[in-house]
Coordinates of C-alpha atoms in Angstrom, one line a residue:
M117 CA 4.4 7.3 -21.3
F118 CA 1.5 6.8 -18.9
A119 CA 2.5 4.4 -16.2
D120 CA -0.4 3.1 -14.0
T121 CA 1.3 0.1 -12.3
A122 CA 4.7 -0.5 -10.7
K123 CA 6.3 -3.2 -8.6
I124 CA 8.8 -1.9 -6.0
I125 CA 10.8 -3.1 -3.0
I126 CA 10.6 -0.9 0.0
K127 CA 12.7 -1.1 3.2
S128 CA 12.6 0.8 6.4
G129 CA 15.7 1.9 8.4
K130 CA 17.3 -0.4 11.0
G131 CA 17.3 1.0 14.5
G132 CA 20.6 1.9 15.9
D133 CA 22.1 -0.4 18.5
G134 CA 22.4 0.6 22.1
H135 CA 25.9 1.2 23.4
V136 CA 27.9 -0.4 26.1
S137 CA 30.2 1.9 28.0
F138 CA 31.1 2.8 31.6
R139 CA 32.0 6.1 33.4
R140 CA 35.8 6.4 33.5
E141 CA 36.6 9.5 35.4
K142 CA 39.4 10.5 37.8
Y143 CA 38.5 9.6 41.4
V144 CA 35.6 7.4 40.1
P145 CA 37.3 4.0 39.5
D146 CA 34.0 2.0 39.4
G147 CA 31.8 4.3 37.4
G148 CA 28.4 2.9 36.4
P149 CA 27.1 2.1 33.0
N150 CA 26.6 5.2 30.7
G151 CA 26.0 3.7 27.2
G152 CA 23.4 5.7 25.3
D153 CA 20.4 4.6 23.2
G154 CA 20.5 4.0 19.4
G155 CA 18.5 6.2 17.1
K156 CA 15.2 5.1 15.5
G157 CA 15.4 3.9 11.9
G158 CA 13.5 5.9 9.3
D159 CA 9.9 5.1 8.3
V160 CA 8.7 4.5 4.8
I161 CA 5.8 6.8 4.1
F162 CA 3.5 7.1 1.1
L163 CA 1.9 10.5 0.3
A164 CA -0.7 11.2 -2.3
D165 CA 0.2 14.3 -4.5
E166 CA -2.4 15.9 -6.7
N167 CA 0.3 17.2 -8.9
I168 CA 1.4 13.7 -10.0
N169 CA -0.6 11.7 -12.4
T170 CA 1.6 8.8 -13.3
L171 CA 3.8 6.2 -11.6
I172 CA 6.6 6.6 -14.1
D173 CA 9.1 7.5 -11.3
Y174 CA 8.8 3.8 -10.0
R175 CA 9.3 2.2 -13.3
H176 CA 13.0 2.7 -13.6
K177 CA 13.9 2.5 -10.0
R178 CA 12.7 -0.5 -8.0
K179 CA 14.4 -0.4 -4.6
F180 CA 13.7 2.3 -2.1
A181 CA 15.1 2.4 1.5
A182 CA 14.9 4.7 4.5
T183 CA 18.0 5.7 6.5
P184 CA 19.1 3.5 9.5
G185 CA 19.4 5.0 13.0
E186 CA 22.9 5.6 14.4
E187 CA 24.4 3.6 17.3
G188 CA 24.2 5.2 20.8
G189 CA 27.5 6.6 22.3
K190 CA 29.2 6.8 25.6
N191 CA 28.2 9.4 28.2
R192 CA 24.5 8.6 27.6
M193 CA 24.7 10.0 24.0
H194 CA 21.6 9.2 21.9
G195 CA 22.3 8.1 18.4
A196 CA 20.7 10.2 15.6
N197 CA 17.4 9.0 14.2
G198 CA 17.3 7.8 10.6
A199 CA 15.6 10.0 8.0
D200 CA 12.1 8.9 6.9
L201 CA 11.6 8.1 3.2
I202 CA 8.6 9.8 1.6
L203 CA 7.3 8.3 -1.6
K204 CA 4.9 10.5 -3.5
V205 CA 2.3 8.8 -5.6
P206 CA -0.8 10.0 -7.6
Q207 CA -4.1 10.3 -5.9
G208 CA -6.1 7.1 -6.4
T209 CA -3.1 4.8 -6.0
L210 CA -3.8 1.4 -4.4
I211 CA -0.9 -0.2 -2.6
R212 CA -1.0 -4.0 -2.7
E213 CA 1.2 -6.7 -1.1
A214 CA 2.9 -8.3 -4.1
E215 CA 2.8 -11.9 -3.2
T216 CA -0.9 -12.1 -2.2
G217 CA -2.2 -9.2 -4.2
K218 CA -4.1 -8.1 -1.1
I219 CA -4.8 -4.3 -0.6
I220 CA -2.6 -2.7 2.1
H221 CA -3.9 0.8 1.7
D222 CA -6.0 2.9 -0.6
M223 CA -4.4 6.4 -1.0
G224 CA -7.7 7.7 -2.5
N225 CA -7.6 11.5 -2.6
S226 CA -6.5 11.8 1.0
K227 CA -3.7 14.2 1.8
E228 CA -2.8 12.3 5.0
P229 CA 0.5 10.5 4.8
F230 CA 0.4 6.7 5.2
V231 CA 3.3 5.0 7.2
I232 CA 3.5 1.6 5.6
L233 CA 6.8 0.4 7.3
K234 CA 8.0 1.7 10.6
G235 CA 11.7 2.0 11.2
G236 CA 13.3 -0.3 13.8
R237 CA 13.3 1.2 17.3
G238 CA 16.5 2.3 18.8
G239 CA 18.2 -0.2 21.1
K240 CA 18.6 0.7 24.7
G241 CA 22.1 1.4 26.0
N242 CA 23.5 -0.5 28.9
M243 CA 22.7 2.4 31.3
H244 CA 19.1 1.0 31.3
Y245 CA 20.0 -2.4 32.6
A246 CA 21.8 -1.7 35.9
T247 CA 20.1 -3.5 38.8
S248 CA 20.9 -4.2 42.4
T249 CA 22.3 -7.6 41.4
M250 CA 23.9 -6.5 38.1
Q251 CA 25.5 -3.1 38.5
A252 CA 27.8 -3.3 35.5
P253 CA 25.8 -4.8 32.7
K254 CA 28.0 -5.7 29.7
Y255 CA 25.1 -5.8 27.2
A256 CA 22.9 -3.4 25.4
Q257 CA 19.8 -3.8 23.3
P258 CA 20.4 -4.3 19.6
G259 CA 18.4 -1.9 17.4
G260 CA 15.1 -3.1 15.9
S261 CA 15.4 -4.7 12.5
S262 CA 14.5 -3.0 9.3
K263 CA 11.4 -4.2 7.5
E264 CA 11.3 -5.0 3.9
L265 CA 8.2 -5.5 1.6
T266 CA 7.5 -5.9 -2.0
V267 CA 4.5 -3.9 -3.1
I268 CA 2.5 -3.3 -6.3
L269 CA 1.3 0.2 -6.9
E270 CA -1.8 0.4 -9.0
L271 CA -3.3 3.7 -10.1
K272 CA -7.0 3.9 -10.3
S273 CA -8.0 7.4 -11.7
I274 CA -9.7 9.8 -9.3
A275 CA -12.7 11.1 -11.2
D276 CA -16.4 11.7 -10.4
V277 CA -17.6 10.6 -13.8
G278 CA -16.3 8.0 -16.2
L279 CA -16.8 8.4 -19.9
V280 CA -17.1 4.9 -21.5
G281 CA -17.9 3.5 -24.9
F282 CA -16.4 1.9 -28.0
P283 CA -13.5 3.5 -29.9
N284 CA -14.4 6.4 -32.2
V285 CA -17.8 7.1 -30.7
G286 CA -16.7 10.7 -30.0
K287 CA -15.5 10.5 -26.4
S288 CA -12.4 12.8 -27.1
T289 CA -14.6 15.4 -28.8
F290 CA -17.1 15.2 -26.0
L291 CA -14.4 15.8 -23.4
S292 CA -12.8 18.7 -25.2
R293 CA -16.2 20.3 -25.6
V294 CA -17.4 20.1 -22.0
T295 CA -14.1 20.3 -20.0
N296 CA -10.7 22.1 -20.0
A297 CA -9.0 18.9 -21.3
K298 CA -7.1 19.0 -24.5
P299 CA -7.3 15.3 -25.9
K300 CA -5.9 14.4 -29.3
I301 CA -8.9 14.1 -31.6
A302 CA -8.7 12.0 -34.8
N303 CA -10.3 9.0 -36.4
Y304 CA -7.8 6.5 -34.8
P305 CA -8.3 3.0 -36.0
F306 CA -8.1 1.6 -32.5
T307 CA -8.3 3.7 -29.3
T308 CA -6.7 6.3 -27.1
L309 CA -4.3 4.6 -24.8
D310 CA -4.3 6.9 -21.8
P311 CA -7.1 8.1 -19.6
N312 CA -7.8 11.9 -20.0
L313 CA -9.1 13.9 -17.1
G314 CA -11.0 17.2 -17.3
V315 CA -13.0 19.4 -15.1
V316 CA -16.6 20.3 -16.0
D317 CA -17.4 23.9 -14.8
L318 CA -21.0 24.5 -14.0
G319 CA -20.7 27.9 -12.4
D320 CA -21.0 27.3 -8.7
D321 CA -20.3 23.6 -9.0
G322 CA -18.5 21.1 -11.2
F323 CA -17.0 17.7 -11.4
V324 CA -14.0 15.7 -12.8
I325 CA -14.7 13.5 -15.8
A326 CA -12.3 10.9 -17.1
D327 CA -12.3 9.7 -20.7
I328 CA -11.6 6.0 -20.3
P329 CA -9.9 4.6 -23.3
G330 CA -12.2 2.9 -25.8
L331 CA -13.3 -0.6 -24.7
I332 CA -13.7 -3.7 -26.9
E333 CA -15.6 -6.9 -26.5
G334 CA -13.6 -9.3 -24.3
A335 CA -12.1 -6.4 -22.3
S336 CA -13.2 -8.0 -19.0
D337 CA -11.2 -11.1 -20.0
G338 CA -8.1 -9.0 -20.5
L339 CA -8.4 -8.8 -24.3
G340 CA -6.6 -5.8 -25.7
L341 CA -5.8 -3.6 -22.7
G342 CA -9.1 -4.4 -21.0
H343 CA -8.1 -4.8 -17.3
E344 CA -5.8 -1.7 -17.6
F345 CA -8.7 0.4 -18.8
L346 CA -11.6 -1.0 -16.7
K347 CA -9.8 -0.4 -13.4
H348 CA -9.9 3.3 -14.0
I349 CA -13.7 3.3 -13.8
E350 CA -13.9 1.7 -10.4
R351 CA -13.6 5.0 -8.5
C352 CA -16.1 6.9 -10.7
R353 CA -19.5 7.5 -9.1
V354 CA -21.4 7.9 -12.4
L355 CA -20.8 6.6 -15.9
I356 CA -21.7 8.4 -19.0
H357 CA -22.1 5.8 -21.7
L358 CA -21.5 7.3 -25.1
V359 CA -22.8 5.5 -28.2
D360 CA -22.6 6.4 -31.8
A361 CA -26.3 6.8 -32.6
S362 CA -25.6 7.6 -36.3
G363 CA -23.9 4.2 -36.9
V364 CA -21.5 5.9 -39.5
E365 CA -18.7 3.5 -38.3
G366 CA -21.0 0.6 -39.4
R367 CA -21.8 -0.3 -35.7
D368 CA -25.3 -0.7 -34.2
P369 CA -25.6 1.6 -31.1
F370 CA -27.9 -0.7 -29.2
D371 CA -25.5 -3.6 -29.7
D372 CA -22.7 -1.5 -28.6
L373 CA -24.6 -0.6 -25.4
V374 CA -25.3 -4.2 -24.5
A375 CA -21.7 -5.3 -25.3
I376 CA -20.1 -2.7 -23.1
N377 CA -22.4 -3.2 -20.2
K378 CA -21.8 -6.8 -20.4
E379 CA -18.0 -6.2 -20.1
L380 CA -18.5 -3.9 -17.1
E381 CA -20.7 -6.6 -15.4
Q382 CA -18.2 -9.4 -16.0
Y383 CA -15.3 -7.3 -14.7
N384 CA -16.8 -6.9 -11.3
D385 CA -20.0 -6.0 -9.4
I386 CA -18.7 -2.5 -8.5
L387 CA -18.9 -1.4 -12.2
S388 CA -22.3 -3.0 -12.9
K389 CA -24.0 -1.3 -10.0
K390 CA -22.9 2.3 -10.9
N391 CA -25.3 5.0 -11.9
Q392 CA -25.3 5.3 -15.6
V393 CA -26.5 7.8 -18.2
I394 CA -26.7 7.0 -22.0
A395 CA -25.5 9.8 -24.3
A396 CA -26.7 9.1 -27.9
N397 CA -24.0 11.0 -29.9
K398 CA -23.8 12.1 -33.5
L399 CA -27.5 12.6 -33.9
D400 CA -26.8 15.6 -36.0
L401 CA -25.6 13.2 -38.7
I402 CA -29.2 11.6 -39.0
F403 CA -31.5 13.7 -41.1
D404 CA -34.6 11.4 -41.0
E405 CA -36.6 12.3 -37.9
N406 CA -38.4 8.9 -37.8
E407 CA -35.1 7.1 -38.0
K408 CA -33.7 9.3 -35.2
K409 CA -36.8 8.6 -33.0
D410 CA -36.6 4.8 -33.6
I411 CA -32.9 4.7 -32.5
L412 CA -33.7 6.7 -29.4
N413 CA -36.7 4.6 -28.5
K414 CA -34.6 1.4 -28.8
L415 CA -31.9 2.8 -26.6
I416 CA -34.5 3.9 -24.0
S417 CA -35.9 0.3 -24.1
Y418 CA -32.5 -1.1 -22.8
D419 CA -33.3 0.0 -19.2
K420 CA -36.2 2.3 -18.2
N421 CA -34.0 3.4 -15.1
I422 CA -31.3 4.7 -17.3
K423 CA -32.0 8.1 -18.8
V424 CA -31.0 8.7 -22.5
F425 CA -29.9 12.1 -23.7
P426 CA -29.7 12.9 -27.5
I427 CA -26.6 14.9 -28.0
S428 CA -24.0 16.1 -30.5
A429 CA -20.5 16.5 -29.1
A430 CA -19.5 18.3 -32.3
T431 CA -22.2 21.0 -32.2
G432 CA -22.9 21.1 -28.4
E433 CA -26.5 20.1 -28.8
G434 CA -28.0 18.6 -25.6
L435 CA -24.8 18.8 -23.6
K436 CA -26.1 21.3 -21.1
E437 CA -29.1 19.2 -20.1
L438 CA -26.9 16.0 -19.9
L439 CA -24.3 17.7 -17.6
Y440 CA -26.8 19.2 -15.2
Y441 CA -28.5 15.8 -14.9
V442 CA -25.2 14.2 -14.1
K443 CA -24.5 16.8 -11.5
D444 CA -27.7 16.1 -9.7
L445 CA -27.0 12.3 -10.0
L446 CA -23.6 12.9 -8.3
S447 CA -25.3 14.8 -5.5
A448 CA -27.4 11.8 -4.7
T449 CA -24.4 9.4 -4.8
E450 CA -22.0 8.6 -2.0
D451 CA -18.8 10.6 -2.2
D452 CA -16.0 8.2 -1.5
V453 CA -15.3 5.1 -3.5
L454 CA -12.5 3.5 -1.4
F455 CA -11.1 0.0 -1.2
E456 CA -10.8 -1.7 2.2
S457 CA -7.5 -2.8 3.6
E458 CA -7.0 -6.6 3.5
F459 CA -3.4 -6.8 4.6
D460 CA -2.0 -5.5 7.9
V461 CA 1.8 -4.9 7.6
N462 CA 2.3 -4.6 11.4
D463 CA 0.9 -8.1 12.0
Y464 CA 3.8 -9.2 9.7
Y465 CA 6.6 -8.2 11.9
S466 CA 7.8 -8.4 15.4
D467 CA 10.3 -5.9 16.7
E468 CA 10.9 -7.1 20.3
I469 CA 14.5 -8.0 21.0
E470 CA 15.9 -8.5 24.5
P471 CA 19.7 -8.3 24.8
F472 CA 22.0 -10.9 26.4
F473 CA 25.7 -11.2 27.0
I474 CA 27.8 -14.4 26.9
E475 CA 31.4 -14.6 28.1
E476 CA 33.7 -17.5 28.5
V477 CA 35.0 -16.6 31.9
E478 CA 37.5 -19.5 32.0
E479 CA 38.0 -22.6 29.8
G480 CA 34.8 -24.6 29.7
V481 CA 32.8 -22.1 31.8
F482 CA 30.4 -19.7 30.2
S483 CA 28.6 -16.8 31.9
V484 CA 25.2 -15.7 30.5
E485 CA 23.5 -12.4 31.5
G486 CA 20.5 -10.5 30.3
P487 CA 17.5 -8.6 31.7
R488 CA 14.9 -11.0 30.5
I489 CA 16.9 -13.9 31.7
E490 CA 17.1 -12.4 35.1
R491 CA 13.4 -11.7 35.2
M492 CA 12.6 -15.3 34.0
L493 CA 14.7 -16.7 36.8
G494 CA 12.7 -14.6 39.4
Y495 CA 9.4 -16.5 38.7
T496 CA 10.7 -19.9 37.4
N497 CA 11.1 -22.9 39.9
L498 CA 14.1 -24.6 38.5
E499 CA 13.8 -27.3 41.2
S500 CA 10.8 -28.8 39.4
E501 CA 11.1 -30.7 36.2
K502 CA 8.4 -28.7 34.6
G503 CA 10.0 -25.4 35.6
F504 CA 13.5 -26.5 34.3
L505 CA 12.0 -27.7 31.0
F506 CA 10.2 -24.3 30.7
F507 CA 13.4 -22.4 31.2
Q508 CA 15.4 -24.6 28.8
K509 CA 12.7 -23.9 26.1
F510 CA 13.0 -20.2 26.8
M511 CA 16.8 -20.3 26.4
K512 CA 16.3 -22.1 23.0
E513 CA 13.6 -19.7 21.7
Q514 CA 15.8 -16.6 22.6
G515 CA 18.6 -17.9 20.6
I516 CA 20.9 -18.3 23.6
L517 CA 21.7 -21.9 23.1
E518 CA 22.5 -21.2 19.5
E519 CA 24.9 -18.5 20.5
L520 CA 26.6 -20.7 23.1
K521 CA 27.3 -23.2 20.3
N522 CA 28.7 -20.4 18.2
R523 CA 31.1 -19.5 21.1
G524 CA 32.4 -23.1 21.1
I525 CA 30.6 -24.6 24.1
E526 CA 31.0 -28.4 24.3
E527 CA 29.1 -31.1 26.2
G528 CA 30.0 -31.2 29.8
D529 CA 30.9 -27.5 29.9
T530 CA 29.4 -25.2 32.6
V531 CA 26.9 -22.5 32.1
K532 CA 26.6 -19.8 34.9
I533 CA 23.5 -17.7 35.1
Y534 CA 23.0 -15.4 38.0
G535 CA 24.2 -17.7 40.7
H536 CA 22.9 -20.9 39.1
E537 CA 25.2 -23.5 37.4
F538 CA 24.2 -25.9 34.7
D539 CA 26.0 -28.7 32.9
Y540 CA 25.6 -28.3 29.1
Y541 CA 24.4 -31.3 27.1
E542 CA 23.0 -31.5 23.6
D543 CA 19.3 -32.5 23.2

C-alpha cells in the first residue's frame, strides 16, 4: 500500500528536575548545597531517507515520544540526558501543523536532520542558588516541560520530470521504455494508483521521472483522487504531457490536452507555470500521413511556446529527441522546488521556569524564597503604591499566590519574603 499522508502526535522529552541536597560529611555540620542539575529531555528530529518512499510506518502508529531527562542527584551529580527520537521520512515530505495546515518544514531532498521539537532543558540544582543572603537554598529549578504537537506528514514526490496525462495514454509503457522502472502495464479501465519513479540514463547525465497516476476532469476539485495525484507534480521542474494522438480510446488528443492543463491551472499557479513538453504518443497506429500531420499541427497550435514531439512509446520512435530536449530544459530551470516555512514551532513554546520554595514555618506564617523573587526585590520599591502593585502582579504571574492557596493560606496570615512581611488578603 502506498501511503503519502499521515497524521501523528509527537512529543519531546521533559527535562529532568534539579536536585535539592546538602553536603553531610563528618566534621562539616553545615555543608553547602550540592544538588545536581537534571538532564536535558530528548529532541524530536525528522530525517529524510532516500531509501524510504512511503509513509506507511506512520499509518498504524500515531504517537511518538522522545525520552525524558533524569533528575539530578546529590553530590552535584548531573542527571542523564534523554535520548533523541529520530523519525525517518521519505525525501520530499512536507511537515504541516495539523490545526492550521501551515508548513513547518519542507524536508525536500536534504540530508540535514530537522529538529522540530526540542527537549526540555534540565533544571538547575540548588547548588546554583546559594548567595550571600541565602546560603542554604531549599529549592531547585524544575526541568523544562516537554513539547507536544500534532503534525500532518505529506509526501510530494521528488522527481525532476512529471509525466502527466489521461489514463491509458501510454504513460506506463513510456516509463518502462525510457527508465529502469518496472510499472505494471495493461489496459486498466481507470488508472494506476501509485506514482512510479524511474531514472532516465543519458550517459554522462540523467534525471528522475515520475509517472503521475492518470488524471481526470475535475481532479483539481478533488474528484477521483485528484488532489492526491496533483500534489506529486508540485516538485517537478518540467512536465511531459503525454496524449494519445491515435484516438484509439475514442478520445480527442487536443481536448485531452486542454482539459488536463485546465486542471493543473485550477489546482494552483505552481503547476500552471511549469515548463511543459507535449509528447504525441501512439502515432505508429496512424497510417494516413495527412491525418497524422493534421493532428500534430492542431497540438502545436495549442501553445507556440510548448514543443510537440511525435513519439511511439511502444516502438521507441522519437524518444531520444524528446529526452535530450527535456534534459536541456532542466538545465535552464531552477534546481530546488521547496516550500517556505509558515509556522515557527519555537514561537509556540516558552521554557523559562524559575524555582521558588514555600514553607509554613509556623501556623499562619509562610516563608517564600526563590532567586527571581530575590532579584525582583532588589529593584522594586515596595514603599510606593506602584511598586507594591507591580510586585503583587509578579507574584500572581509566577504562580506563587496560587501555590500559597494550595498550601492552605488564609486571609490575615503572614507571608515572609527575604526580610519583608506582608499580610495576605484575597483580591
